[in-house]
């Protein structure tokens, strides 16, 4: 009986991921090759390179409801939870004076966590801090069921609810209705967002895309290794294997059956130190997220045409999970977006902010962000 169930789940995952691929043909563009000269990370909001800002990092908390209000049908506990993360940005933005700034919300993949974007022990690949030194403010968020945002039962959430909670976080950023976890003064107020840009990796890219399409409250999307592009056979097998492991109970399933599998899914060129730290920090995935992948991918693909804000798609040419979309295919997927940019990073795997070309990735993102303006 269990073997039959696994076979059915494998088939469904293959159909879901394959359907997403069939919806948008892949015309992979040539990989971005290294420039002869060293690339300098440009400054934030529309400015040329400047002296790096002094960076501040503070823990924050958001009250959310684990409810699904998207078209990705799935079940969650509908209960109140606290999502935790860190604001990382220039001192003037994060000091506690209630500044008004653009906020980049960094949404992690299955199996990783907020650390993916803020690997402070390796400063050269600390995405959030490096962006902050160029004037950008970021929220590095642990999704429900990960690290500082624990969930006892991994079956109690799902990807539709995760996208809805992301929407709630966006709204709290606009209103300023969230708090510093280290608050020491009554007048210590977190910043209000003038506009929000979602950066997502892997499953986090699917959540960011779904949030933007269904709630229409962000100013832009940065999608890295997005599963709504063309998936590989390895990605289909891994999704099926995770589903099979969830049938054994426990509520959580490893992303990659072994440490070696986890590294194979994420990396192509990262240093040994980065791979080692990432492996030590990897998280099991809530089974509710695993079992709702089919619905989330389907909804994200169907609703992609509703995304009107600028979209930046980044994929490594050695990504083992998805194949790059060409500019033409990306424009067809996001047909109503005001500006679609697709880039393939040479020599990189899925974990673009942690790979050896991380500097090139950040420079591409910063140049793109310079043209993103408030939409509300």
Short mmCIF file of C-alpha atoms in Angstrom, two decimals:
data_model
loop_
_atom_site.label_atom_id
_atom_site.label_comp_id
_atom_site.label_asym_id
_atom_site.label_seq_id
_atom_site.Cartn_x
_atom_site.Cartn_y
_atom_site.Cartn_z
CA UNK A 1 0.00 0.00 0.00
CA UNK A 2 2.80 2.39 0.96
CA UNK A 3 4.68 1.61 -2.27
CA UNK A 4 1.58 2.40 -4.31
CA UNK A 5 1.11 5.71 -2.45
CA UNK A 6 4.70 6.66 -3.12
CA UNK A 7 4.30 5.85 -6.81
CA UNK A 8 1.22 8.05 -7.03
CA UNK A 9 3.04 10.91 -5.28
CA UNK A 10 6.03 10.57 -7.60
CA UNK A 11 3.71 10.78 -10.58
CA UNK A 12 1.94 13.83 -9.25
CA UNK A 13 5.19 15.65 -8.56
CA UNK A 14 6.46 14.83 -12.03
CA UNK A 15 3.24 16.10 -13.59
CA UNK A 16 3.31 19.28 -11.51
CA UNK A 17 6.90 20.17 -12.20
CA UNK A 18 6.72 19.01 -15.77
CA UNK A 19 3.54 21.02 -16.28
CA UNK A 20 5.28 24.13 -15.03
CA UNK A 21 8.04 23.52 -17.52
CA UNK A 22 5.64 22.91 -20.40
CA UNK A 23 3.79 26.13 -19.63
CA UNK A 24 6.83 28.18 -20.60
CA UNK A 25 9.32 26.77 -23.13
CA UNK A 26 12.94 27.13 -22.10
CA UNK A 27 15.23 28.93 -24.51
CA UNK A 28 18.37 29.12 -22.39
CA UNK A 29 20.41 32.21 -23.14
CA UNK A 30 24.22 32.17 -23.12
CA UNK A 31 25.72 32.25 -19.66
CA UNK A 32 27.01 35.52 -18.27
CA UNK A 33 30.80 35.29 -18.56
CA UNK A 34 33.27 36.98 -16.23
CA UNK A 35 34.12 40.55 -17.20
CA UNK A 36 37.80 41.31 -17.85
CA UNK A 37 37.80 43.95 -15.11
CA UNK A 38 36.72 43.46 -11.53
CA UNK A 39 33.02 44.19 -11.00
CA UNK A 40 32.30 46.72 -8.26
CA UNK A 41 29.06 46.43 -6.32
CA UNK A 42 27.02 49.52 -7.05
CA UNK A 43 25.23 51.59 -4.47
CA UNK A 44 21.59 51.27 -3.48
CA UNK A 45 18.60 53.26 -4.68
CA UNK A 46 19.81 54.82 -7.92
CA UNK A 47 23.20 56.07 -6.78
CA UNK A 48 26.73 55.33 -7.97
CA UNK A 49 29.19 53.44 -5.78
CA UNK A 50 29.80 55.21 -2.48
CA UNK A 51 31.67 54.70 0.76
CA UNK A 52 30.20 51.58 2.46
CA UNK A 53 27.55 52.34 5.09
CA UNK A 54 27.90 51.34 8.73
CA UNK A 55 25.76 48.21 9.09
CA UNK A 56 23.41 47.42 11.98
CA UNK A 57 21.62 44.11 12.56
CA UNK A 58 18.69 43.79 14.99
CA UNK A 59 16.26 40.94 15.74
CA UNK A 60 12.59 41.53 14.94
CA UNK A 61 9.30 39.70 15.46
CA UNK A 62 6.04 39.59 13.51
CA UNK A 63 2.66 38.34 14.73
CA UNK A 64 1.02 36.33 11.95
CA UNK A 65 -1.80 33.89 11.34
CA UNK A 66 -0.86 30.56 9.76
CA UNK A 67 -3.83 30.68 7.37
CA UNK A 68 -4.01 30.04 3.64
CA UNK A 69 -5.64 32.82 1.60
CA UNK A 70 -4.10 31.91 -1.78
CA UNK A 71 -5.33 29.84 -4.70
CA UNK A 72 -2.81 27.11 -3.77
CA UNK A 73 -5.23 24.81 -1.96
CA UNK A 74 -3.74 23.28 1.19
CA UNK A 75 -4.38 22.97 4.91
CA UNK A 76 -2.84 24.79 7.88
CA UNK A 77 -3.66 25.20 11.56
CA UNK A 78 -5.05 28.77 11.22
CA UNK A 79 -3.41 29.66 14.51
CA UNK A 80 -1.41 32.69 15.62
CA UNK A 81 2.37 32.35 15.46
CA UNK A 82 5.43 34.57 15.76
CA UNK A 83 7.85 34.84 12.84
CA UNK A 84 11.35 35.95 13.74
CA UNK A 85 14.16 37.41 11.71
CA UNK A 86 16.72 40.18 11.57
CA UNK A 87 16.73 43.63 10.04
CA UNK A 88 20.10 44.24 8.42
CA UNK A 89 20.82 47.68 7.02
CA UNK A 90 22.57 51.03 7.37
CA UNK A 91 22.56 52.40 10.91
CA UNK A 92 20.33 55.33 9.97
CA UNK A 93 17.64 52.89 8.79
CA UNK A 94 17.73 50.30 11.57
CA UNK A 95 18.72 52.32 14.65
CA UNK A 96 15.19 52.48 16.07
CA UNK A 97 13.98 55.89 14.94
CA UNK A 98 11.14 54.63 12.74
CA UNK A 99 12.85 55.54 9.47
CA UNK A 100 11.06 55.20 6.13
CA UNK A 101 13.06 52.99 3.77
CA UNK A 102 12.82 50.40 1.05
CA UNK A 103 12.92 46.91 2.61
CA UNK A 104 14.15 43.81 0.82
CA UNK A 105 12.50 40.71 2.27
CA UNK A 106 14.75 37.69 1.82
CA UNK A 107 12.77 34.42 1.55
CA UNK A 108 14.70 31.19 1.98
CA UNK A 109 14.34 27.79 0.30
CA UNK A 110 13.28 24.43 1.73
CA UNK A 111 16.03 22.94 3.90
CA UNK A 112 17.93 26.17 4.51
CA UNK A 113 16.84 29.14 6.68
CA UNK A 114 17.51 32.81 7.26
CA UNK A 115 21.23 31.98 7.57
CA UNK A 116 21.32 31.39 3.78
CA UNK A 117 21.13 35.16 3.22
CA UNK A 118 23.18 36.23 6.26
CA UNK A 119 26.14 33.84 6.60
CA UNK A 120 28.11 36.17 8.84
CA UNK A 121 30.98 33.77 9.40
CA UNK A 122 31.93 34.17 5.73
CA UNK A 123 31.62 37.94 5.09
CA UNK A 124 32.34 37.64 1.37
CA UNK A 125 29.04 35.78 0.81
CA UNK A 126 26.91 37.51 3.45
CA UNK A 127 24.24 38.77 1.04
CA UNK A 128 22.26 40.89 3.52
CA UNK A 129 25.30 42.62 5.01
CA UNK A 130 26.88 43.27 1.63
CA UNK A 131 23.65 44.85 0.37
CA UNK A 132 23.46 46.91 3.57
CA UNK A 133 26.94 48.30 2.96
CA UNK A 134 25.56 49.69 -0.31
CA UNK A 135 22.56 51.39 1.30
CA UNK A 136 19.94 48.62 1.23
CA UNK A 137 17.85 47.48 4.21
CA UNK A 138 16.84 43.81 4.33
CA UNK A 139 14.61 41.61 6.46
CA UNK A 140 16.22 38.18 6.83
CA UNK A 141 13.28 36.00 7.83
CA UNK A 142 13.00 32.48 9.26
CA UNK A 143 9.84 31.01 7.75
CA UNK A 144 7.46 29.12 10.05
CA UNK A 145 8.99 25.75 10.91
CA UNK A 146 12.60 26.95 10.64
CA UNK A 147 15.16 27.86 13.35
CA UNK A 148 13.90 30.95 15.24
CA UNK A 149 10.29 30.44 14.03
CA UNK A 150 9.62 26.91 15.34
CA UNK A 151 6.54 24.79 14.64
CA UNK A 152 5.97 21.60 16.62
CA UNK A 153 3.95 19.83 13.91
CA UNK A 154 5.43 20.19 10.42
CA UNK A 155 2.08 19.14 8.94
CA UNK A 156 0.37 22.19 10.47
CA UNK A 157 1.48 24.61 7.74
CA UNK A 158 1.65 24.57 3.94
CA UNK A 159 3.04 26.69 1.12
CA UNK A 160 -0.22 28.57 0.56
CA UNK A 161 -0.14 29.59 4.22
CA UNK A 162 3.56 30.43 3.96
CA UNK A 163 2.78 32.82 1.09
CA UNK A 164 -0.08 34.33 3.10
CA UNK A 165 2.17 34.85 6.14
CA UNK A 166 4.70 36.50 3.83
CA UNK A 167 1.93 38.87 2.74
CA UNK A 168 1.17 39.65 6.39
CA UNK A 169 4.85 40.43 6.99
CA UNK A 170 4.84 42.80 4.01
CA UNK A 171 1.81 44.60 5.40
CA UNK A 172 3.38 44.86 8.85
CA UNK A 173 6.48 46.40 7.28
CA UNK A 174 4.33 49.07 5.61
CA UNK A 175 2.42 49.85 8.80
CA UNK A 176 5.32 49.49 11.22
CA UNK A 177 3.25 47.01 13.27
CA UNK A 178 6.09 44.72 14.33
CA UNK A 179 8.76 44.96 17.00
CA UNK A 180 12.41 44.78 17.83
CA UNK A 181 13.04 41.66 19.92
CA UNK A 182 15.84 43.52 21.73
CA UNK A 183 13.75 46.62 22.37
CA UNK A 184 15.06 48.60 25.33
CA UNK A 185 13.25 51.95 25.00
CA UNK A 186 9.57 52.76 24.71
CA UNK A 187 10.19 55.00 21.69
CA UNK A 188 12.36 52.39 19.92
CA UNK A 189 10.47 52.00 16.63
CA UNK A 190 11.38 49.76 13.68
CA UNK A 191 11.43 51.27 10.18
CA UNK A 192 8.36 51.63 7.99
CA UNK A 193 8.71 50.37 4.43
CA UNK A 194 8.06 52.84 1.64
CA UNK A 195 8.09 49.82 -0.67
CA UNK A 196 9.04 46.16 -0.42
CA UNK A 197 11.02 43.99 -2.81
CA UNK A 198 10.87 40.21 -2.33
CA UNK A 199 14.02 38.15 -2.94
CA UNK A 200 13.34 34.42 -3.03
CA UNK A 201 15.50 31.34 -3.52
CA UNK A 202 14.14 27.95 -4.60
CA UNK A 203 10.82 27.31 -2.85
CA UNK A 204 11.20 30.81 -1.41
CA UNK A 205 11.09 32.14 -4.98
CA UNK A 206 7.81 30.31 -5.52
CA UNK A 207 6.40 31.90 -2.35
CA UNK A 208 7.59 35.37 -3.37
CA UNK A 209 6.10 34.97 -6.84
CA UNK A 210 2.79 33.72 -5.44
CA UNK A 211 2.61 36.57 -2.91
CA UNK A 212 3.26 39.20 -5.58
CA UNK A 213 0.68 37.73 -7.96
CA UNK A 214 -2.14 37.20 -5.48
CA UNK A 215 -1.73 40.14 -3.09
CA UNK A 216 -0.24 42.81 -5.37
CA UNK A 217 1.52 44.76 -2.62
CA UNK A 218 5.23 44.66 -3.49
CA UNK A 219 7.39 46.75 -5.81
CA UNK A 220 9.57 44.05 -7.33
CA UNK A 221 10.70 40.41 -7.38
CA UNK A 222 14.18 38.89 -7.37
CA UNK A 223 13.83 35.16 -8.09
CA UNK A 224 16.82 32.84 -7.77
CA UNK A 225 16.71 29.21 -8.93
CA UNK A 226 12.94 29.53 -9.26
CA UNK A 227 11.10 26.17 -9.53
CA UNK A 228 8.55 27.70 -11.93
CA UNK A 229 11.34 27.61 -14.52
CA UNK A 230 12.16 24.26 -16.14
CA UNK A 231 12.91 21.64 -13.43
CA UNK A 232 15.56 18.97 -13.83
CA UNK A 233 15.06 15.24 -13.34
CA UNK A 234 17.01 15.53 -10.07
CA UNK A 235 14.53 18.14 -8.77
CA UNK A 236 11.60 15.86 -9.60
CA UNK A 237 13.24 12.89 -7.84
CA UNK A 238 14.10 14.96 -4.78
CA UNK A 239 10.54 16.27 -4.46
CA UNK A 240 9.22 12.71 -4.73
CA UNK A 241 11.75 11.40 -2.21
CA UNK A 242 10.80 14.09 0.29
CA UNK A 243 7.15 13.17 -0.06
CA UNK A 244 7.99 9.51 0.49
CA UNK A 245 9.96 10.34 3.64
CA UNK A 246 7.01 12.35 4.95
CA UNK A 247 4.83 9.24 4.73
CA UNK A 248 6.96 7.77 7.51
CA UNK A 249 5.60 10.38 9.93
CA UNK A 250 7.38 12.85 12.16
CA UNK A 251 6.15 15.95 10.37
CA UNK A 252 9.51 16.92 8.85
CA UNK A 253 11.60 15.64 5.93
CA UNK A 254 15.24 16.27 5.05
CA UNK A 255 15.99 18.29 1.92
CA UNK A 256 18.36 15.76 0.41
CA UNK A 257 18.52 12.33 2.00
CA UNK A 258 22.15 12.87 3.02
CA UNK A 259 24.56 15.74 3.57
CA UNK A 260 26.14 14.97 0.21
CA UNK A 261 22.73 15.10 -1.50
CA UNK A 262 22.00 18.46 0.14
CA UNK A 263 25.27 19.91 -1.15
CA UNK A 264 24.62 18.49 -4.63
CA UNK A 265 21.24 20.25 -4.73
CA UNK A 266 22.68 23.64 -3.77
CA UNK A 267 26.28 24.05 -4.80
CA UNK A 268 28.55 23.96 -7.82
CA UNK A 269 31.40 26.34 -6.95
CA UNK A 270 31.07 27.38 -3.29
CA UNK A 271 34.17 27.09 -1.13
CA UNK A 272 34.66 24.11 1.17
CA UNK A 273 34.07 26.36 4.20
CA UNK A 274 30.74 27.61 2.85
CA UNK A 275 29.60 24.07 2.03
CA UNK A 276 30.60 22.86 5.48
CA UNK A 277 28.80 25.69 7.30
CA UNK A 278 25.67 25.30 5.17
CA UNK A 279 25.55 21.56 5.77
CA UNK A 280 25.84 22.09 9.52
CA UNK A 281 22.97 24.61 9.43
CA UNK A 282 20.59 22.72 7.13
CA UNK A 283 17.01 22.29 8.36
CA UNK A 284 14.41 19.61 7.75
CA UNK A 285 11.41 20.79 5.72
CA UNK A 286 7.88 20.88 7.22
CA UNK A 287 5.93 18.04 5.60
CA UNK A 288 2.98 20.36 5.04
CA UNK A 289 5.23 22.39 2.74
CA UNK A 290 6.44 19.23 0.99
CA UNK A 291 2.95 17.89 0.36
CA UNK A 292 1.67 21.26 -0.94
CA UNK A 293 4.48 21.80 -3.46
CA UNK A 294 2.25 20.57 -6.30
CA UNK A 295 -0.47 23.12 -5.51
CA UNK A 296 1.98 25.98 -4.96
CA UNK A 297 3.87 25.39 -8.20
CA UNK A 298 0.64 25.12 -10.15
CA UNK A 299 -0.78 28.32 -8.70
CA UNK A 300 2.48 30.24 -9.11
CA UNK A 301 2.70 29.23 -12.76
CA UNK A 302 -0.94 30.03 -13.53
CA UNK A 303 -0.84 33.41 -11.77
CA UNK A 304 2.57 34.55 -13.06
CA UNK A 305 0.79 36.63 -15.70
CA UNK A 306 -0.72 38.78 -12.93
CA UNK A 307 2.66 40.04 -11.73
CA UNK A 308 2.91 43.66 -12.92
CA UNK A 309 6.02 44.75 -11.01
CA UNK A 310 9.61 44.37 -12.28
CA UNK A 311 11.05 40.85 -12.11
CA UNK A 312 14.70 39.76 -12.03
CA UNK A 313 15.29 36.04 -12.71
CA UNK A 314 18.73 34.66 -11.82
CA UNK A 315 19.87 31.09 -12.50
CA UNK A 316 23.25 29.40 -12.39
CA UNK A 317 24.30 27.55 -15.52
CA UNK A 318 25.36 24.63 -13.29
CA UNK A 319 22.13 24.58 -11.28
CA UNK A 320 21.16 20.93 -10.71
CA UNK A 321 17.52 21.77 -9.95
CA UNK A 322 16.27 24.13 -12.66
CA UNK A 323 17.30 25.08 -16.16
CA UNK A 324 17.69 28.78 -16.99
CA UNK A 325 14.90 30.64 -18.75
CA UNK A 326 15.86 32.81 -21.68
CA UNK A 327 14.82 36.45 -21.80
CA UNK A 328 12.08 35.54 -24.28
CA UNK A 329 10.70 32.72 -22.12
CA UNK A 330 10.81 34.86 -18.98
CA UNK A 331 8.87 37.64 -20.72
CA UNK A 332 6.25 35.12 -21.80
CA UNK A 333 5.88 33.80 -18.24
CA UNK A 334 5.56 37.28 -16.70
CA UNK A 335 3.56 38.72 -19.58
CA UNK A 336 2.21 41.78 -17.72
CA UNK A 337 5.36 42.72 -15.80
CA UNK A 338 6.59 46.23 -16.58
CA UNK A 339 10.17 44.95 -16.81
CA UNK A 340 11.53 41.38 -16.92
CA UNK A 341 15.25 40.64 -16.74
CA UNK A 342 16.64 37.10 -17.03
CA UNK A 343 20.30 36.42 -16.32
CA UNK A 344 22.31 33.20 -16.26
CA UNK A 345 25.38 33.19 -14.01
CA UNK A 346 28.31 31.20 -15.38
CA UNK A 347 29.85 28.57 -13.13
CA UNK A 348 27.17 28.84 -10.44
CA UNK A 349 24.79 26.33 -8.95
CA UNK A 350 21.47 26.92 -7.18
CA UNK A 351 22.76 28.77 -4.09
CA UNK A 352 23.74 31.91 -6.00
CA UNK A 353 24.45 34.19 -2.98
CA UNK A 354 26.89 31.58 -1.61
CA UNK A 355 28.71 30.57 -4.76
CA UNK A 356 32.08 31.92 -5.96
CA UNK A 357 30.29 34.37 -8.27
CA UNK A 358 28.36 35.88 -5.32
CA UNK A 359 29.84 39.32 -6.00
CA UNK A 360 28.58 39.28 -9.57
CA UNK A 361 25.14 38.19 -8.34
CA UNK A 362 24.96 41.07 -5.84
CA UNK A 363 26.13 43.60 -8.42
CA UNK A 364 23.41 42.45 -10.82
CA UNK A 365 20.78 42.74 -8.08
CA UNK A 366 21.95 46.20 -6.97
CA UNK A 367 21.90 47.59 -10.52
CA UNK A 368 18.39 46.21 -11.00
CA UNK A 369 17.21 47.59 -7.63
CA UNK A 370 18.37 51.08 -8.60
CA UNK A 371 15.42 51.29 -11.01
CA UNK A 372 12.75 49.89 -8.66
CA UNK A 373 10.33 52.52 -7.40
CA UNK A 374 7.32 52.48 -5.04
CA UNK A 375 4.10 51.30 -6.65
CA UNK A 376 1.60 52.05 -3.87
#
